[in-house]
XYZ file of C-alpha atoms in Angstrom:
670
model
C -20.519 -70.955 -65.713
C -19.449 -74.101 -63.861
C -22.439 -76.447 -63.603
C -22.258 -79.680 -61.638
C -24.731 -82.294 -60.496
C -25.564 -82.703 -56.821
C -27.406 -85.441 -54.957
C -29.717 -84.537 -52.065
C -30.767 -86.889 -49.264
C -33.065 -86.088 -46.335
C -34.025 -87.222 -42.887
C -35.965 -85.675 -40.012
C -36.290 -86.064 -36.258
C -38.870 -85.199 -33.623
C -41.675 -84.271 -36.052
C -45.054 -83.337 -34.639
C -47.664 -86.071 -34.882
C -50.552 -84.693 -36.957
C -52.452 -87.973 -37.420
C -55.096 -86.915 -34.919
C -56.405 -88.314 -31.670
C -56.607 -92.129 -31.539
C -55.348 -92.387 -35.147
C -51.853 -93.623 -34.454
C -48.646 -92.002 -35.710
C -48.131 -89.946 -38.860
C -46.767 -91.539 -42.048
C -44.411 -88.833 -43.368
C -43.007 -88.349 -46.842
C -41.149 -85.356 -48.254
C -41.667 -83.355 -51.453
C -38.657 -81.496 -52.866
C -39.191 -78.429 -55.057
C -36.534 -76.375 -56.826
C -37.681 -72.772 -56.361
C -37.472 -70.090 -59.032
C -35.216 -67.040 -58.679
C -37.718 -64.516 -60.114
C -41.505 -64.282 -60.654
C -41.002 -65.347 -64.287
C -39.149 -68.527 -63.262
C -41.531 -71.262 -62.186
C -40.683 -73.706 -59.396
C -40.026 -77.303 -60.410
C -40.910 -80.395 -58.383
C -37.908 -82.725 -58.222
C -39.992 -85.524 -56.744
C -41.083 -87.109 -53.482
C -39.616 -89.633 -51.099
C -41.121 -92.916 -50.076
C -43.600 -92.931 -47.187
C -42.211 -94.028 -43.809
C -45.036 -95.614 -41.869
C -45.687 -94.602 -38.261
C -42.526 -92.584 -37.722
C -41.796 -89.100 -36.421
C -38.069 -89.462 -37.166
C -38.050 -90.737 -40.756
C -34.873 -91.585 -42.666
C -35.843 -91.516 -46.310
C -33.784 -93.518 -48.809
C -34.925 -91.647 -51.932
C -32.366 -89.165 -53.282
C -32.718 -86.256 -55.723
C -30.214 -85.207 -58.397
C -30.166 -81.697 -59.874
C -27.819 -79.160 -61.505
C -26.021 -76.483 -59.488
C -24.172 -73.340 -60.633
C -21.533 -71.975 -58.245
C -22.325 -68.324 -59.049
C -26.098 -68.653 -58.642
C -28.090 -68.802 -55.424
C -30.264 -71.908 -55.619
C -33.077 -72.589 -53.156
C -35.012 -75.789 -52.557
C -38.208 -76.152 -50.574
C -38.799 -79.388 -48.664
C -42.393 -80.021 -47.566
C -43.087 -82.852 -45.150
C -46.523 -84.414 -45.462
C -48.447 -87.029 -43.490
C -49.978 -89.484 -45.965
C -53.599 -90.072 -45.101
C -55.314 -90.393 -48.460
C -54.790 -88.394 -51.599
C -56.493 -84.998 -51.350
C -56.466 -85.215 -47.546
C -52.751 -85.435 -46.776
C -51.756 -83.276 -43.820
C -48.784 -80.865 -43.831
C -46.204 -81.488 -41.100
C -43.898 -78.565 -41.852
C -41.546 -77.233 -44.495
C -38.137 -75.588 -44.796
C -36.149 -73.744 -47.459
C -32.439 -74.488 -47.942
C -29.922 -72.570 -50.051
C -27.599 -75.021 -51.780
C -24.438 -72.998 -51.104
C -25.320 -72.933 -47.392
C -25.432 -76.734 -47.317
C -22.248 -77.205 -49.364
C -20.377 -74.738 -47.169
C -21.431 -76.450 -43.928
C -19.340 -79.109 -42.188
C -20.022 -82.471 -43.755
C -22.188 -80.747 -46.413
C -25.111 -81.265 -44.018
C -27.411 -78.580 -42.707
C -30.504 -78.773 -40.530
C -33.501 -76.524 -40.017
C -35.991 -76.483 -37.162
C -39.607 -76.523 -38.315
C -42.372 -74.234 -37.067
C -44.690 -77.141 -36.382
C -42.009 -79.037 -34.486
C -39.072 -81.236 -35.344
C -35.874 -80.796 -37.329
C -35.214 -81.460 -41.010
C -31.723 -82.483 -42.187
C -30.441 -82.019 -45.749
C -27.229 -83.599 -47.043
C -25.490 -82.987 -50.374
C -22.909 -85.049 -52.181
C -21.736 -85.454 -55.735
C -23.414 -88.341 -57.553
C -21.049 -90.757 -59.306
C -20.208 -89.827 -62.901
C -20.868 -93.361 -64.130
C -23.461 -95.898 -63.068
C -22.055 -98.892 -61.208
C -25.249 -100.717 -62.144
C -28.207 -102.083 -60.230
C -28.035 -104.876 -57.691
C -30.796 -107.471 -58.127
C -31.096 -109.150 -54.731
C -33.379 -111.823 -53.273
C -33.051 -112.695 -49.583
C -34.833 -115.063 -47.243
C -34.553 -115.807 -43.553
C -34.271 -119.133 -41.760
C -35.391 -119.694 -38.168
C -35.339 -116.043 -37.123
C -35.784 -115.488 -33.416
C -39.263 -114.261 -32.523
C -39.326 -110.907 -30.730
C -43.101 -110.361 -30.907
C -44.125 -112.101 -27.691
C -45.452 -115.427 -26.519
C -48.586 -115.761 -28.687
C -47.588 -113.806 -31.814
C -44.984 -114.010 -34.544
C -42.749 -111.240 -35.766
C -43.365 -109.420 -39.067
C -39.775 -109.149 -40.382
C -38.436 -106.692 -42.918
C -34.829 -105.799 -43.694
C -32.777 -102.731 -44.532
C -29.608 -102.452 -46.603
C -27.418 -99.840 -44.945
C -24.240 -97.959 -45.757
C -21.923 -95.467 -44.105
C -20.718 -92.096 -45.345
C -17.174 -90.828 -45.024
C -16.521 -89.323 -41.606
C -15.098 -90.171 -38.206
C -14.930 -93.932 -37.610
C -16.840 -94.471 -40.845
C -19.958 -92.642 -39.678
C -23.306 -94.149 -38.661
C -25.314 -96.683 -40.651
C -27.854 -95.106 -43.014
C -30.603 -97.054 -44.783
C -30.439 -97.146 -48.581
C -33.150 -99.754 -49.174
C -36.026 -101.013 -47.044
C -38.045 -104.141 -47.887
C -41.718 -104.730 -47.207
C -42.550 -106.699 -44.072
C -43.634 -110.346 -44.234
C -46.508 -110.940 -41.815
C -46.248 -113.537 -39.040
C -43.296 -115.422 -40.481
C -39.967 -116.471 -38.962
C -38.814 -117.982 -42.275
C -39.595 -114.958 -44.474
C -38.947 -114.813 -48.204
C -38.786 -111.143 -49.128
C -39.712 -109.693 -52.501
C -36.796 -109.258 -54.954
C -35.028 -105.922 -54.500
C -33.347 -103.625 -57.014
C -30.748 -101.300 -55.462
C -28.490 -98.681 -57.058
C -24.905 -99.897 -56.462
C -23.568 -96.335 -56.331
C -26.115 -95.445 -53.656
C -25.230 -98.544 -51.637
C -21.425 -98.502 -51.782
C -20.245 -95.767 -54.197
C -19.455 -98.505 -56.715
C -16.890 -100.071 -54.347
C -17.981 -103.722 -54.184
C -15.628 -104.399 -51.252
C -17.045 -101.579 -49.110
C -18.757 -102.737 -45.923
C -22.549 -102.649 -45.875
C -25.015 -103.828 -43.267
C -28.110 -106.013 -43.524
C -30.396 -105.226 -40.571
C -33.642 -107.123 -39.864
C -36.531 -105.619 -37.865
C -39.912 -106.679 -36.563
C -42.422 -104.248 -38.058
C -44.629 -102.418 -35.543
C -47.651 -100.286 -36.300
C -46.468 -97.460 -34.036
C -43.187 -97.193 -35.977
C -41.063 -98.449 -33.070
C -39.676 -101.399 -35.012
C -37.690 -103.865 -32.918
C -34.314 -105.173 -34.027
C -34.152 -108.870 -34.902
C -30.424 -108.812 -35.627
C -27.933 -107.718 -38.263
C -24.677 -108.621 -40.004
C -22.011 -106.813 -41.972
C -20.994 -107.851 -45.453
C -20.177 -106.351 -48.868
C -21.672 -106.580 -52.349
C -18.684 -108.731 -53.264
C -19.518 -111.206 -50.490
C -23.218 -111.238 -51.401
C -22.305 -112.175 -54.979
C -20.017 -114.984 -53.774
C -22.698 -116.280 -51.400
C -24.898 -117.293 -54.347
C -22.030 -119.101 -56.036
C -20.896 -120.874 -52.845
C -24.438 -121.416 -51.531
C -23.323 -120.006 -48.180
C -25.483 -118.333 -45.534
C -24.998 -115.345 -43.238
C -25.493 -115.558 -39.488
C -27.825 -112.923 -38.088
C -26.560 -111.626 -34.755
C -28.026 -109.511 -31.979
C -25.141 -108.523 -29.789
C -23.018 -111.642 -29.496
C -25.950 -114.068 -29.902
C -26.960 -115.816 -33.131
C -30.630 -115.141 -33.919
C -31.138 -116.821 -37.283
C -29.681 -117.112 -40.775
C -30.026 -115.192 -44.039
C -29.802 -116.915 -47.426
C -29.004 -115.093 -50.670
C -31.124 -116.734 -53.398
C -30.181 -114.245 -56.108
C -27.533 -111.539 -56.415
C -26.334 -110.024 -59.674
C -25.366 -106.615 -61.048
C -26.696 -105.254 -64.330
C -26.390 -101.984 -66.237
C -22.772 -101.108 -65.396
C -21.438 -98.119 -67.363
C -17.813 -98.067 -68.492
C -15.763 -94.994 -69.444
C -14.540 -94.646 -73.005
C -10.756 -95.228 -72.732
C -9.919 -93.645 -76.080
C -11.440 -90.304 -75.038
C -9.442 -90.217 -71.805
C -6.184 -90.915 -73.664
C -6.881 -88.173 -76.198
C -7.768 -85.654 -73.480
C -4.632 -86.438 -71.507
C -2.506 -85.874 -74.595
C -4.012 -82.441 -75.115
C -4.144 -81.412 -71.463
C -1.740 -83.176 -69.075
C -3.759 -81.935 -66.082
C -6.492 -84.482 -66.911
C -4.337 -87.100 -65.159
C -3.389 -86.224 -61.561
C 0.297 -85.378 -61.232
C 2.100 -87.783 -58.857
C 3.625 -85.704 -56.054
C 5.587 -87.780 -53.521
C 5.508 -86.076 -50.142
C 7.706 -86.682 -47.129
C 6.000 -87.144 -43.739
C 2.547 -86.110 -44.898
C 0.514 -88.470 -42.755
C -2.898 -89.320 -44.231
C -3.130 -86.495 -46.768
C -4.147 -88.052 -50.084
C -2.018 -87.045 -53.035
C -1.648 -88.121 -56.660
C -5.313 -89.078 -57.028
C -5.188 -92.628 -55.785
C -8.298 -94.542 -56.652
C -10.373 -93.782 -59.703
C -7.797 -91.609 -61.484
C -10.581 -89.161 -62.326
C -9.837 -85.458 -62.060
C -11.789 -84.079 -59.082
C -14.323 -81.315 -59.626
C -15.055 -78.164 -57.644
C -17.890 -79.903 -55.776
C -15.510 -82.760 -54.900
C -13.244 -80.237 -53.186
C -15.888 -78.171 -51.351
C -17.512 -81.381 -50.069
C -14.046 -82.888 -49.521
C -12.884 -80.765 -46.580
C -11.609 -77.799 -48.620
C -11.706 -74.571 -46.613
C -12.542 -71.533 -48.730
C -11.544 -68.177 -47.228
C -12.626 -64.667 -48.245
C -10.850 -61.335 -47.777
C -12.019 -57.937 -49.043
C -10.062 -54.847 -50.175
C -11.846 -51.509 -50.803
C -10.697 -48.440 -52.751
C -10.809 -45.183 -50.741
C -9.026 -42.954 -53.259
C -10.250 -39.379 -53.787
C -11.638 -40.155 -57.263
C -14.610 -41.837 -55.556
C -15.886 -38.371 -54.628
C -17.062 -36.836 -51.358
C -19.067 -39.580 -49.577
C -21.290 -36.920 -47.972
C -22.694 -35.961 -51.386
C -25.478 -38.028 -52.963
C -24.466 -39.568 -56.279
C -20.830 -40.165 -55.320
C -19.586 -43.745 -55.242
C -19.190 -44.034 -51.457
C -22.345 -42.144 -50.513
C -24.333 -44.104 -47.932
C -28.092 -43.681 -47.922
C -29.715 -42.644 -44.652
C -32.691 -44.947 -45.239
C -30.445 -48.024 -45.084
C -32.145 -49.441 -48.206
C -30.624 -47.635 -51.188
C -27.258 -49.261 -51.735
C -24.194 -47.863 -53.469
C -22.076 -49.920 -55.859
C -19.564 -50.979 -53.212
C -22.337 -52.223 -50.930
C -24.015 -54.091 -53.770
C -20.786 -55.818 -54.779
C -20.107 -56.833 -51.167
C -23.624 -58.247 -50.824
C -23.659 -59.966 -54.222
C -20.199 -61.507 -54.474
C -19.500 -61.711 -50.743
C -22.894 -63.298 -50.162
C -21.993 -66.240 -52.400
C -18.376 -66.707 -51.299
C -19.057 -66.334 -47.568
C -21.191 -69.500 -47.574
C -18.065 -71.594 -48.128
C -16.067 -70.013 -45.269
C -16.748 -72.164 -42.226
C -15.764 -69.651 -39.523
C -17.401 -66.635 -41.236
C -14.456 -64.416 -40.260
C -13.212 -62.072 -42.971
C -10.309 -59.589 -43.014
C -11.293 -56.263 -44.628
C -8.664 -53.802 -45.861
C -8.690 -50.383 -47.453
C -6.229 -48.644 -49.755
C -5.665 -45.177 -51.223
C -6.477 -43.047 -48.157
C -4.383 -40.858 -45.868
C -4.086 -41.287 -42.127
C -1.989 -38.745 -40.230
C -0.912 -37.257 -43.555
C 0.517 -40.543 -44.868
C -1.032 -42.384 -47.830
C -1.847 -45.945 -46.816
C -2.027 -48.584 -49.535
C -3.157 -51.213 -47.034
C -4.984 -50.443 -43.791
C -7.440 -52.256 -41.553
C -11.130 -51.558 -42.116
C -13.161 -52.074 -38.973
C -12.235 -52.267 -35.313
C -10.953 -55.850 -35.485
C -8.607 -57.731 -37.811
C -11.522 -59.898 -38.937
C -15.250 -59.191 -39.061
C -18.103 -61.665 -38.849
C -20.288 -62.360 -41.871
C -21.292 -60.183 -44.803
C -23.105 -57.807 -42.442
C -19.828 -57.411 -40.570
C -18.099 -56.433 -43.827
C -20.799 -53.827 -44.491
C -20.591 -52.443 -40.954
C -16.802 -52.163 -41.181
C -17.013 -50.465 -44.580
C -19.622 -47.948 -43.438
C -17.769 -47.286 -40.222
C -14.612 -46.135 -42.042
C -16.236 -42.771 -42.732
C -16.378 -42.075 -38.994
C -12.569 -42.177 -38.770
C -9.811 -39.618 -39.438
C -9.677 -40.633 -43.070
C -8.664 -38.406 -45.987
C -9.490 -39.925 -49.360
C -6.366 -39.587 -51.487
C -4.413 -41.592 -54.094
C -2.815 -43.072 -56.178
C -4.579 -46.396 -56.886
C -2.167 -49.119 -55.786
C -3.210 -52.772 -55.526
C 0.163 -54.371 -54.900
C 0.188 -54.253 -51.085
C -3.295 -55.738 -50.582
C -2.536 -58.414 -53.216
C 0.728 -59.337 -51.477
C -0.951 -59.402 -48.062
C -3.778 -61.602 -49.348
C -1.234 -63.990 -50.898
C 0.847 -64.122 -47.701
C -2.215 -64.957 -45.613
C -3.405 -67.526 -48.182
C -0.021 -69.279 -48.074
C -0.017 -69.197 -44.271
C -3.512 -70.749 -44.130
C -2.528 -73.508 -46.531
C 0.586 -74.349 -44.535
C -1.662 -75.049 -41.554
C -4.221 -76.900 -43.664
C -3.195 -78.029 -47.194
C -6.816 -77.977 -48.423
C -7.194 -74.212 -47.949
C -7.872 -71.676 -50.662
C -8.457 -67.910 -50.478
C -10.394 -65.458 -52.633
C -9.602 -61.747 -52.580
C -12.547 -59.513 -53.504
C -11.022 -56.191 -54.573
C -13.358 -53.238 -55.209
C -12.025 -50.160 -57.034
C -13.292 -47.125 -58.921
C -10.383 -46.795 -61.350
C -7.439 -48.308 -63.135
C -4.200 -49.027 -61.301
C -1.594 -46.248 -61.353
C 1.326 -48.576 -62.141
C 0.425 -51.440 -64.472
C 3.934 -52.909 -64.556
C 4.215 -53.008 -60.749
C 0.841 -54.760 -60.598
C 2.008 -57.313 -63.172
C 5.134 -58.022 -61.154
C 3.047 -58.452 -57.990
C 0.747 -60.914 -59.758
C 3.721 -62.843 -61.108
C 5.249 -63.068 -57.642
C 2.112 -64.586 -56.084
C 0.960 -66.754 -59.010
C 1.747 -69.946 -57.092
C -0.276 -68.922 -54.047
C -3.588 -70.698 -53.263
C -5.421 -67.515 -54.266
C -7.947 -66.176 -56.761
C -8.534 -62.448 -57.179
C -11.910 -60.997 -58.154
C -11.681 -57.308 -59.090
C -14.901 -55.334 -59.521
C -14.678 -51.931 -61.171
C -17.204 -49.561 -59.530
C -18.527 -46.456 -61.334
C -18.274 -45.158 -64.888
C -14.517 -44.768 -65.266
C -12.658 -46.014 -68.337
C -11.458 -49.447 -67.261
C -9.913 -50.421 -70.600
C -6.430 -50.288 -69.047
C -7.502 -53.069 -66.675
C -8.027 -55.661 -69.403
C -4.458 -56.882 -68.934
C -5.707 -58.597 -65.777
C -7.785 -61.161 -67.662
C -5.961 -64.291 -68.898
C -2.747 -63.052 -67.343
C 0.299 -65.209 -68.171
C 2.671 -65.940 -65.344
C 6.362 -66.566 -65.382
C 8.050 -69.609 -67.009
C 5.357 -69.771 -69.669
C 2.954 -71.556 -67.282
C -0.577 -70.236 -67.489
C -2.387 -69.827 -64.199
C -5.029 -67.193 -64.644
C -5.897 -66.137 -61.089
C -7.608 -62.779 -61.794
C -11.145 -62.025 -62.935
C -12.044 -58.381 -63.709
C -15.667 -57.274 -64.084
C -17.203 -53.828 -64.596
C -20.017 -53.380 -62.086
C -22.082 -51.009 -64.264
C -22.971 -53.903 -66.595
C -24.580 -55.758 -63.657
C -25.768 -52.888 -61.457
C -29.407 -53.970 -61.423
C -28.986 -57.759 -61.385
C -27.142 -59.439 -58.528
C -27.199 -62.871 -60.152
C -25.654 -61.453 -63.317
C -22.814 -59.954 -61.241
C -22.110 -63.126 -59.265
C -22.082 -65.266 -62.391
C -19.665 -62.905 -64.149
C -17.290 -62.535 -61.203
C -17.244 -66.130 -59.974
C -17.245 -67.917 -63.324
C -13.543 -68.835 -63.288
C -13.003 -69.568 -59.579
C -14.027 -73.271 -59.604
C -11.538 -74.083 -62.377
C -8.805 -71.978 -60.745
C -9.244 -73.813 -57.435
C -9.314 -77.257 -59.046
C -6.261 -76.479 -61.177
C -4.270 -75.281 -58.163
C -4.851 -78.399 -56.071
C -4.905 -80.954 -58.869
C -1.627 -79.927 -60.484
C -0.033 -80.287 -57.041
C -1.570 -83.714 -56.530
C -3.693 -82.600 -53.565
C -6.962 -84.515 -53.554
C -10.259 -83.942 -51.671
C -10.366 -85.507 -48.194
C -13.058 -86.780 -45.822
C -13.544 -84.532 -42.804
C -12.306 -86.941 -40.141
C -13.064 -84.447 -37.356
C -16.709 -84.097 -38.315
C -19.456 -85.463 -36.112
C -23.229 -85.053 -35.995
C -22.807 -82.678 -33.050
C -21.214 -80.194 -35.481
C -24.221 -80.028 -37.816
C -25.495 -76.459 -38.091
C -29.164 -76.296 -37.046
C -31.068 -73.197 -38.139
C -33.578 -71.777 -35.685
C -37.180 -71.064 -36.567
C -37.683 -67.495 -37.740
C -41.093 -66.497 -36.309
C -41.429 -63.660 -38.836
C -40.682 -65.805 -41.873
C -43.634 -67.263 -43.738
C -43.449 -70.784 -45.122
C -43.393 -71.041 -48.912
C -46.983 -71.731 -49.952
C -46.926 -74.275 -52.782
C -50.267 -75.700 -53.871
C -49.765 -79.309 -54.978
C -51.775 -82.210 -56.297
C -51.241 -85.601 -57.918
C -51.460 -86.362 -61.656
C -52.950 -89.536 -63.147
C -49.628 -91.367 -62.614
C -49.519 -90.452 -58.931
C -46.725 -87.924 -59.399
C -46.715 -84.643 -57.457
C -47.528 -81.600 -59.604
C -47.920 -77.913 -58.847
C -51.347 -76.326 -59.130
C -52.050 -73.129 -61.093
C -50.366 -69.863 -60.164
C -47.204 -70.372 -58.105
C -46.296 -66.739 -57.451
C -44.956 -67.720 -54.025
C -42.660 -70.377 -55.493
C -39.596 -68.205 -55.980
C -36.967 -66.419 -53.908
C -35.610 -63.220 -55.404
C -31.899 -63.696 -56.121
C -31.607 -60.832 -58.632
C -32.211 -57.874 -56.305
C -29.285 -56.725 -54.140
C -31.551 -55.729 -51.263
C -33.537 -58.993 -51.221
C -32.959 -60.913 -48.015
C -30.492 -58.366 -46.636
C -30.757 -58.073 -42.873
C -31.532 -54.547 -41.720
C -28.276 -52.707 -41.160
C -27.766 -49.774 -38.809
C -27.864 -46.461 -40.667
C -24.470 -44.737 -40.619
C -24.714 -40.970 -39.964
C -22.726 -38.445 -42.029
C -18.937 -38.766 -41.577
C -17.543 -37.429 -38.311
C -14.143 -37.775 -36.668
C -14.107 -40.314 -33.866
C -12.207 -43.590 -34.254
C -8.764 -43.695 -35.859
C -8.249 -46.649 -38.183
C -5.107 -48.662 -37.655
C -2.715 -49.109 -40.539
C -1.922 -52.673 -41.542
C 1.601 -53.049 -42.909
C 2.248 -55.804 -45.410
C 3.667 -58.635 -43.363
C 7.101 -59.480 -44.708
C 7.645 -63.262 -44.704
C 10.712 -64.816 -43.082
C 13.173 -66.225 -45.661
C 15.296 -69.342 -45.139
C 17.013 -71.998 -47.262
C 16.273 -75.693 -47.689
C 18.610 -78.315 -49.124
C 16.975 -80.838 -51.450
C 17.482 -84.387 -50.057
C 18.808 -87.271 -52.192
C 16.172 -88.878 -54.392
C 13.886 -85.830 -54.301
C 13.392 -83.963 -57.594
C 11.643 -80.835 -58.824
C 7.867 -80.919 -58.360
C 8.001 -83.114 -55.265
C 6.857 -81.730 -51.929
C 8.692 -81.762 -48.617
C 7.660 -81.151 -45.049
C 10.109 -78.755 -43.394
C 10.215 -76.978 -40.044
C 10.032 -73.182 -39.932
C 13.236 -72.054 -38.152
C 11.450 -69.183 -36.349
C 8.070 -70.590 -35.379
C 8.841 -74.311 -35.340
C 5.709 -74.876 -37.453
C 5.834 -77.706 -40.013
C 5.413 -76.403 -43.567
C 4.605 -78.137 -46.858
C 6.883 -76.814 -49.639
C 7.387 -77.810 -53.271
C 10.865 -78.232 -54.783
C 11.169 -75.588 -57.555
C 12.024 -76.414 -61.157
C 15.778 -76.605 -61.819
C 16.728 -77.727 -58.284
C 18.523 -81.085 -58.297
C 19.106 -83.424 -55.334
C 21.596 -81.738 -53.025
C 20.708 -78.305 -54.371
C 19.491 -75.416 -52.222
C 16.329 -73.364 -52.702
C 14.758 -70.463 -50.798
C 11.488 -70.589 -48.859
C 9.569 -67.500 -47.707
C 6.925 -68.003 -45.020
């Protein structure tokens, strides 16, 4: 199972003031708890943020690092509390986030409205692999302009701020906040220690902001000015004994002196290990892939030279698509009879194997598909007396969400369908590959996963092998789940399948459902185990690196509405002798069931016994248009070119095949 570390940061807006009448404004802090996935798995407190005094829109600087498995649903509970005194702190609201939901959202940010008022925002990113050290910083101000009024002096404090990747560099976000110095326009602030990775991702030349404020009891702190700089410039300022001019608009409002600035605790990679790894596995070092006319798309891993991870890609503007193919051959049995593989329960709660696989695997994968639109196909059934090895399931080419997949699947049995045979995968595999290639031509950071559900072995193994060989270079992974108790031994050829030219790209994972029938998490872990590595290998060997989402803005953050029927997770907490948050006694409410297939499933309409009403439309495999491209001078095998499709006029990104020299001609199908 692919396990990676994630870093969580939080902020909130518009919280309800719970301080009480005539007691000012709440002082919120947040407690983050990793919830269990079963009653036997206890929740674990990851920690708490700092307290933000007198604020109903706090931006906490504390971050939380934890492990995440792609194939496992992981839930965190965030409780917001107004600090009054220990034992009497007042709850301000709480929300539960599923990690995959956040990662799959634009910008890896998701928000949730709170029952008591306000909105909580959660952001995920990958923490740096190595520590860039800690910045020891001492600042003081000289002749700051008073903003307190005629007979008072300001109480200045400062914030160190950074931006995150996004449009125009994003907005400034506080990473460190000093304590205020009372009634002083020449303040000398306490020495600060700041994580360099948190401040600038280890890039000492990256722009940061120093912003000074006049502290106010009501939390409405007034700006006293700011300036932009970098860690590099702060270090030089000590050496050169230079000062920074504090500005408010275009006006100078004081000076800032850096008395101390140094970095300690920097971690360095072991060069010998990297050299050894590269010798064993060339994919450790990104493959340089020169590309003609590719604009701002980053290739060849410029920068750190580190191989990106799965989390780097899903947080780096990679679009993960899902398509589903379902076996409707006669060997599944009469769906009207209980006990057969396609039998649908009238109570809407008892699920058959196909439904469970859709909920389990589809429920994980769908989180990473931003538009939530999924094509669903069937194979092995007759329409109008003709066996169809690829036909549309549902009334539209794409359905919305996992519930849409279930509705389309259940609705098939109301059509003029005759369950038939043989079991042929080739057409749905070829269609999935064609659509995956088409998606990637529009957006290079696109990848597709085909979930194929079947009750038996393929009728023609050799034809299936040839189909897999022909699409091995497509941005596609195939997850095949064998439903029922058939002998699937003939399907083992699918695992670790070797493609042509001796190049291994294992794109297929086959799993027998019966081994995971009563444990959804077990199924998702088994089926999705290889996908992260398959995705990374595909992009990395082609030199395609993760990208910032330059079209993202805060207006595109998904905000979840309050569910009036959903109870908040009740976690009883206290403080230990060191002031750390601990859980009290029995925490039976501190888990969310991720093992049961029916847990959390929205109520679906019950499908009556099969009748004849709607005729399903057959979906032919779309044959790509074939044309030839001549390799320009100076371009060799492995390089990528941007060419124009002669039919559609669309610009395509194509790789020059092995064996094609400059001036040579190769064929493109699209």
